PDB file of C-alpha atoms and ligand atoms in Angstrom:
ATOM      1  CA  MET A  23      -1.871 -20.181   1.717  1.00 85.00           C
ATOM      2  CA  SER A  24      -4.743 -18.434   0.089  1.00 93.00           C
ATOM      3  CA  ILE A  25      -5.324 -15.459  -2.138  1.00 96.00           C
ATOM      4  CA  LEU A  26      -7.396 -12.695  -0.574  1.00 97.00           C
ATOM      5  CA  PRO A  27      -9.661 -10.385  -2.577  1.00 97.00           C
ATOM      6  CA  ILE A  28      -8.274  -6.846  -2.832  1.00 98.00           C
ATOM      7  CA  LEU A  29     -10.702  -4.028  -2.065  1.00 98.00           C
ATOM      8  CA  ALA A  30     -11.253  -1.654  -4.960  1.00 97.00           C
ATOM      9  CA  TYR A  31     -11.391   2.115  -4.676  1.00 97.00           C
ATOM     10  CA  GLY A  32     -14.721   3.216  -3.237  1.00 96.00           C
ATOM     11  CA  ASP A  33     -14.734   0.759  -0.353  1.00 97.00           C
ATOM     12  CA  PRO A  34     -15.132   2.894   2.804  1.00 97.00           C
ATOM     13  CA  LEU A  35     -12.635   0.731   4.689  1.00 97.00           C
ATOM     14  CA  LEU A  36      -9.820   2.106   2.512  1.00 98.00           C
ATOM     15  CA  LYS A  37     -10.485   5.535   4.005  1.00 97.00           C
ATOM     16  CA  GLU A  38     -10.092   4.419   7.614  1.00 97.00           C
ATOM     17  CA  LYS A  39      -7.024   4.598   9.800  1.00 98.00           C
ATOM     18  CA  GLY A  40      -5.522   1.255  10.791  1.00 98.00           C
ATOM     19  CA  LYS A  41      -5.396   0.273  14.452  1.00 98.00           C
ATOM     20  CA  PRO A  42      -2.198  -0.850  16.190  1.00 98.00           C
ATOM     21  CA  ILE A  43      -1.883  -4.577  16.830  1.00 98.00           C
ATOM     22  CA  ASP A  44       0.120  -6.708  19.243  1.00 97.00           C
ATOM     23  CA  ARG A  45       1.506 -10.221  19.033  1.00 95.00           C
ATOM     24  CA  ASP A  46      -1.826 -11.639  20.227  1.00 96.00           C
ATOM     25  CA  TYR A  47      -3.585 -10.554  17.035  1.00 98.00           C
ATOM     26  CA  PRO A  48      -5.340 -13.758  15.952  1.00 97.00           C
ATOM     27  CA  GLY A  49      -3.786 -15.627  13.031  1.00 97.00           C
ATOM     28  CA  LEU A  50      -1.205 -12.957  12.277  1.00 98.00           C
ATOM     29  CA  ASP A  51       1.443 -15.218  10.706  1.00 97.00           C
ATOM     30  CA  ALA A  52      -1.129 -16.873   8.449  1.00 98.00           C
ATOM     31  CA  LEU A  53      -2.522 -13.462   7.513  1.00 98.00           C
ATOM     32  CA  ILE A  54       0.957 -12.234   6.567  1.00 98.00           C
ATOM     33  CA  ASP A  55       1.596 -15.383   4.485  1.00 98.00           C
ATOM     34  CA  ASN A  56      -1.702 -14.851   2.673  1.00 98.00           C
ATOM     35  CA  MET A  57      -0.901 -11.194   2.067  1.00 98.00           C
ATOM     36  CA  TRP A  58       2.463 -12.095   0.473  1.00 98.00           C
ATOM     37  CA  GLU A  59       0.731 -14.669  -1.717  1.00 98.00           C
ATOM     38  CA  THR A  60      -1.944 -12.132  -2.698  1.00 98.00           C
ATOM     39  CA  MET A  61       0.614  -9.414  -3.436  1.00 98.00           C
ATOM     40  CA  TYR A  62       2.819 -11.632  -5.599  1.00 97.00           C
ATOM     41  CA  GLN A  63      -0.117 -13.035  -7.529  1.00 97.00           C
ATOM     42  CA  ALA A  64      -1.234  -9.468  -8.290  1.00 97.00           C
ATOM     43  CA  LYS A  65       2.365  -8.487  -9.224  1.00 96.00           C
ATOM     44  CA  GLY A  66       2.459  -5.762  -6.602  1.00 97.00           C
ATOM     45  CA  VAL A  67       5.510  -4.462  -4.724  1.00 97.00           C
ATOM     46  CA  GLY A  68       3.507  -3.627  -1.601  1.00 98.00           C
ATOM     47  CA  LEU A  69       0.227  -4.478   0.064  1.00 98.00           C
ATOM     48  CA  ALA A  70      -1.435  -2.959   3.119  1.00 98.00           C
ATOM     49  CA  ALA A  71      -3.891  -4.736   5.418  1.00 98.00           C
ATOM     50  CA  PRO A  72      -6.766  -2.284   4.762  1.00 98.00           C
ATOM     51  CA  GLN A  73      -6.592  -3.322   1.094  1.00 98.00           C
ATOM     52  CA  ILE A  74      -7.648  -6.835   2.066  1.00 98.00           C
ATOM     53  CA  GLY A  75     -10.263  -5.601   4.507  1.00 97.00           C
ATOM     54  CA  ARG A  76      -8.329  -5.481   7.803  1.00 98.00           C
ATOM     55  CA  ARG A  77      -8.329  -2.166   9.628  1.00 98.00           C
ATOM     56  CA  ILE A  78      -4.892  -2.658  11.189  1.00 98.00           C
ATOM     57  CA  ARG A  79      -1.432  -1.093  10.971  1.00 98.00           C
ATOM     58  CA  LEU A  80       0.261  -3.754   8.855  1.00 98.00           C
ATOM     59  CA  PHE A  81       1.822  -3.634   5.419  1.00 98.00           C
ATOM     60  CA  LEU A  82       4.343  -5.578   3.359  1.00 98.00           C
ATOM     61  CA  VAL A  83       6.912  -4.395   0.856  1.00 98.00           C
ATOM     62  CA  ASP A  84       9.022  -6.373  -1.620  1.00 98.00           C
ATOM     63  CA  ALA A  85      11.008  -3.863  -3.648  1.00 97.00           C
ATOM     64  CA  SER A  86      13.158  -6.475  -5.421  1.00 97.00           C
ATOM     65  CA  PRO A  87      11.476  -5.901  -8.850  1.00 96.00           C
ATOM     66  CA  PHE A  88      13.229  -2.506  -8.772  1.00 95.00           C
ATOM     67  CA  ALA A  89      16.699  -4.058  -8.327  1.00 95.00           C
ATOM     68  CA  ASP A  90      17.541  -3.161 -11.952  1.00 95.00           C
ATOM     69  CA  GLU A  91      17.220   0.514 -11.125  1.00 93.00           C
ATOM     70  CA  ASP A  92      18.673   0.221  -7.617  1.00 94.00           C
ATOM     71  CA  PRO A  93      20.819  -2.869  -6.848  1.00 95.00           C
ATOM     72  CA  SER A  94      20.455  -2.281  -3.095  1.00 94.00           C
ATOM     73  CA  LEU A  95      16.812  -3.369  -3.416  1.00 96.00           C
ATOM     74  CA  LYS A  96      17.710  -6.887  -4.537  1.00 96.00           C
ATOM     75  CA  ASP A  97      16.695  -8.427  -1.185  1.00 96.00           C
ATOM     76  CA  PHE A  98      14.404  -5.702   0.086  1.00 97.00           C
ATOM     77  CA  LYS A  99      11.509  -7.623   1.593  1.00 98.00           C
ATOM     78  CA  LYS A 100       9.973  -6.414   4.840  1.00 98.00           C
ATOM     79  CA  VAL A 101       6.913  -6.616   7.044  1.00 98.00           C
ATOM     80  CA  PHE A 102       5.945  -3.361   8.764  1.00 98.00           C
ATOM     81  CA  ILE A 103       3.777  -3.545  11.884  1.00 98.00           C
ATOM     82  CA  ASN A 104       2.575  -0.467  13.800  1.00 98.00           C
ATOM     83  CA  ALA A 105       4.693   1.791  11.594  1.00 98.00           C
ATOM     84  CA  ARG A 106       5.033   5.480  12.432  1.00 98.00           C
ATOM     85  CA  MET A 107       6.487   8.070  10.088  1.00 98.00           C
ATOM     86  CA  LEU A 108       9.013  10.048  12.113  1.00 98.00           C
ATOM     87  CA  ASP A 109      10.336  12.312   9.404  1.00 98.00           C
ATOM     88  CA  GLU A 110      10.183  12.997   5.671  1.00 98.00           C
ATOM     89  CA  SER A 111      12.833  15.202   4.102  1.00 98.00           C
ATOM     90  CA  GLY A 112      14.576  16.264   0.888  1.00 98.00           C
ATOM     91  CA  ASP A 113      13.219  17.913  -2.239  1.00 98.00           C
ATOM     92  CA  PRO A 114       9.997  16.268  -3.437  1.00 98.00           C
ATOM     93  CA  TRP A 115      10.388  14.201  -6.618  1.00 97.00           C
ATOM     94  CA  LEU A 116       7.896  12.804  -9.103  1.00 97.00           C
ATOM     95  CA  PHE A 117       7.344   9.098  -9.522  1.00 97.00           C
ATOM     96  CA  ASN A 118       4.670   7.261 -11.461  1.00 97.00           C
ATOM     97  CA  GLU A 119       2.727   5.220  -8.903  1.00 97.00           C
ATOM     98  CA  GLY A 120       0.192   2.470  -9.265  1.00 96.00           C
ATOM     99  CA  CYS A 121      -2.008   0.784  -6.669  1.00 98.00           C
ATOM    100  CA  LEU A 122      -3.685  -2.622  -6.593  1.00 98.00           C
ATOM    101  CA  SER A 123      -6.896  -0.933  -5.386  1.00 98.00           C
ATOM    102  CA  PHE A 124      -6.880   1.260  -8.534  1.00 97.00           C
ATOM    103  CA  PRO A 125      -6.311  -1.160 -11.404  1.00 94.00           C
ATOM    104  CA  GLU A 126      -5.057   0.459 -14.610  1.00 87.00           C
ATOM    105  CA  LEU A 127      -4.599   3.867 -12.991  1.00 94.00           C
ATOM    106  CA  ARG A 128      -1.093   5.332 -12.841  1.00 94.00           C
ATOM    107  CA  GLU A 129      -0.354   8.787 -11.521  1.00 95.00           C
ATOM    108  CA  ASP A 130       2.765  10.911 -11.134  1.00 95.00           C
ATOM    109  CA  LEU A 131       2.961  11.823  -7.461  1.00 97.00           C
ATOM    110  CA  MET A 132       5.317  14.118  -5.580  1.00 96.00           C
ATOM    111  CA  ARG A 133       6.845  12.819  -2.361  1.00 98.00           C
ATOM    112  CA  ARG A 134       9.966  13.527  -0.360  1.00 98.00           C
ATOM    113  CA  PRO A 135      12.901  11.159  -0.997  1.00 98.00           C
ATOM    114  CA  GLU A 136      14.150  10.501   2.545  1.00 98.00           C
ATOM    115  CA  ILE A 137      12.096   9.056   5.365  1.00 98.00           C
ATOM    116  CA  ARG A 138      12.676   7.923   8.901  1.00 98.00           C
ATOM    117  CA  MET A 139      10.294   5.405  10.369  1.00 98.00           C
ATOM    118  CA  SER A 140       9.708   3.326  13.475  1.00 98.00           C
ATOM    119  CA  TYR A 141       8.027  -0.051  13.122  1.00 98.00           C
ATOM    120  CA  GLN A 142       7.928  -3.599  14.421  1.00 98.00           C
ATOM    121  CA  ASP A 143       8.820  -6.625  12.328  1.00 98.00           C
ATOM    122  CA  GLN A 144       6.916  -9.900  12.206  1.00 98.00           C
ATOM    123  CA  ASP A 145       8.573 -10.976  15.507  1.00 97.00           C
ATOM    124  CA  PHE A 146       7.564  -7.636  17.076  1.00 98.00           C
ATOM    125  CA  ARG A 147      11.158  -6.455  17.345  1.00 98.00           C
ATOM    126  CA  GLU A 148      11.363  -2.654  17.371  1.00 98.00           C
ATOM    127  CA  HIS A 149      13.145  -0.870  14.527  1.00 98.00           C
ATOM    128  CA  GLU A 150      13.948   2.716  13.782  1.00 98.00           C
ATOM    129  CA  GLU A 151      15.258   2.988  10.260  1.00 98.00           C
ATOM    130  CA  SER A 152      15.831   5.428   7.404  1.00 98.00           C
ATOM    131  CA  PHE A 153      14.880   4.692   3.805  1.00 98.00           C
ATOM    132  CA  SER A 154      15.440   6.602   0.601  1.00 97.00           C
ATOM    133  CA  GLY A 155      14.592   6.621  -3.086  1.00 95.00           C
ATOM    134  CA  LEU A 156      12.361   3.865  -4.402  1.00 96.00           C
ATOM    135  CA  ALA A 157      12.234   1.962  -1.099  1.00 97.00           C
ATOM    136  CA  ALA A 158      11.023   5.132   0.640  1.00 98.00           C
ATOM    137  CA  ARG A 159       8.520   5.698  -2.154  1.00 98.00           C
ATOM    138  CA  ILE A 160       6.910   2.270  -1.819  1.00 98.00           C
ATOM    139  CA  ILE A 161       6.852   2.549   1.975  1.00 98.00           C
ATOM    140  CA  GLN A 162       5.252   6.013   1.786  1.00 98.00           C
ATOM    141  CA  HIS A 163       2.531   4.636  -0.494  1.00 98.00           C
ATOM    142  CA  GLU A 164       1.792   1.683   1.813  1.00 98.00           C
ATOM    143  CA  TYR A 165       2.035   3.845   4.918  1.00 98.00           C
ATOM    144  CA  ASP A 166      -0.636   6.099   3.414  1.00 98.00           C
ATOM    145  CA  HIS A 167      -2.939   3.067   3.273  1.00 98.00           C
ATOM    146  CA  ILE A 168      -2.719   2.447   7.027  1.00 98.00           C
ATOM    147  CA  GLU A 169      -3.481   6.155   7.510  1.00 98.00           C
ATOM    148  CA  GLY A 170      -6.560   5.901   5.286  1.00 98.00           C
ATOM    149  CA  ILE A 171      -4.970   8.019   2.537  1.00 98.00           C
ATOM    150  CA  LEU A 172      -5.237   6.989  -1.109  1.00 97.00           C
ATOM    151  CA  MET A 173      -3.290   7.851  -4.246  1.00 95.00           C
ATOM    152  CA  ILE A 174      -6.074  10.073  -5.521  1.00 94.00           C
ATOM    153  CA  ASP A 175      -6.052  12.068  -2.291  1.00 96.00           C
ATOM    154  CA  ARG A 176      -2.618  13.266  -3.424  1.00 96.00           C
ATOM    155  CA  ILE A 177      -3.605  14.586  -6.856  1.00 94.00           C
ATOM    156  CA  SER A 178      -5.176  17.917  -7.701  1.00 92.00           C
ATOM    157  CA  PRO A 179      -8.977  18.317  -7.514  1.00 92.00           C
ATOM    158  CA  LEU A 180      -8.988  19.122 -11.240  1.00 94.00           C
ATOM    159  CA  LYS A 181      -7.229  15.895 -12.110  1.00 93.00           C
ATOM    160  CA  ARG A 182      -9.550  14.001  -9.811  1.00 92.00           C
ATOM    161  CA  THR A 183     -12.529  15.447 -11.680  1.00 94.00           C
ATOM    162  CA  LEU A 184     -11.016  14.354 -14.974  1.00 94.00           C
ATOM    163  CA  LEU A 185     -10.632  10.844 -13.591  1.00 95.00           C
ATOM    164  CA  ARG A 186     -14.220  10.615 -12.373  1.00 94.00           C
ATOM    165  CA  ARG A 187     -15.349   8.124 -14.983  1.00 95.00           C
ATOM    166  CA  THR A 188     -12.305   5.888 -14.460  1.00 95.00           C
ATOM    167  CA  LEU A 189     -12.809   5.963 -10.677  1.00 95.00           C
ATOM    168  CA  ASN A 190     -16.487   5.155 -11.110  1.00 95.00           C
ATOM    169  CA  ASN A 191     -15.623   2.180 -13.257  1.00 95.00           C
ATOM    170  CA  ILE A 192     -13.135   0.924 -10.674  1.00 96.00           C
ATOM    171  CA  SER A 193     -15.646   1.153  -7.829  1.00 96.00           C
ATOM    172  CA  ARG A 194     -18.243  -0.650  -9.942  1.00 96.00           C
ATOM    173  CA  GLY A 195     -15.882  -3.488 -10.742  1.00 94.00           C
ATOM    174  CA  LEU A 196     -15.921  -2.667 -14.451  1.00 94.00           C
ATOM    175  CA  VAL A 197     -12.133  -2.814 -14.795  1.00 92.00           C
ATOM    176  CA  ARG A 198     -10.639  -6.174 -15.673  1.00 90.00           C
ATOM    177  CA  THR A 199      -7.815  -7.490 -13.505  1.00 94.00           C
ATOM    178  CA  ASP A 200      -5.960 -10.769 -13.411  1.00 93.00           C
ATOM    179  CA  TYR A 201      -6.277 -10.782  -9.626  1.00 96.00           C
ATOM    180  CA  MET A 202      -9.307 -11.094  -7.372  1.00 95.00           C
ATOM    181  CA  MET A 203     -11.004  -7.821  -6.483  1.00 96.00           C
ATOM    182  CA  LYS A 204     -13.953  -6.783  -4.408  1.00 95.00           C
ATOM    183  CA  ALA A 205     -15.620  -3.698  -5.845  1.00 94.00           C
ATOM    184  CA  PRO A 206     -18.064  -1.941  -3.514  1.00 92.00           C
ATOM    185  CA  ARG A 207     -20.548  -0.872  -6.166  1.00 88.00           C
ATOM    186  CA  LYS A 208     -20.467  -3.962  -8.343  1.00 87.00           C
ATOM    187  CA  LYS A 209     -23.903  -5.143  -9.401  1.00 80.00           C
ATOM    188  CA  ARG A 210     -24.383  -8.810  -8.608  1.00 67.00           C
TER     189      ARG A 210
HETATM  190 ZN1  LIG B 330      -1.919   1.212  -2.900  1.00 52.66          ZN
END
């Protein structure tokens, strides 16, 4: 297995919609293994393919670090292929989110607590499933990535302006991380 560099904010690929894949996608199992390895090394709870430079509808979630808050997440580890959001419902709630493409940035974001989603697993079996609470929250964040939507697209323009320097530093690779990153505007 190998660790893949994670694209930092500013890389245009992060703004693109992922394309559906089928079981003939070359090297898919190895790619998924490498994404797990990369996610765990970076201490993330989710990772989407666009973050490692693949413009496809694939993301992984391991919500088990949240088992203290929600015991049902103890074994929550899933691969989502070709996911589609079917419904989001309930009163929006605030949660402090982070993202491996935005090291050191944490933002309180509002999202709805209940979701219904269709997706395929690693064996391309079809699923239609509902998720709630923290599981839904992580899935919503990763799902955004395959839609080309980033955390900062969900904050107010004012807040975004206030974060300009931080965002600049991220895209220039000036933020230290203990995982491998690829910053689009880094001077070499
Ligand atoms: Zn993210």
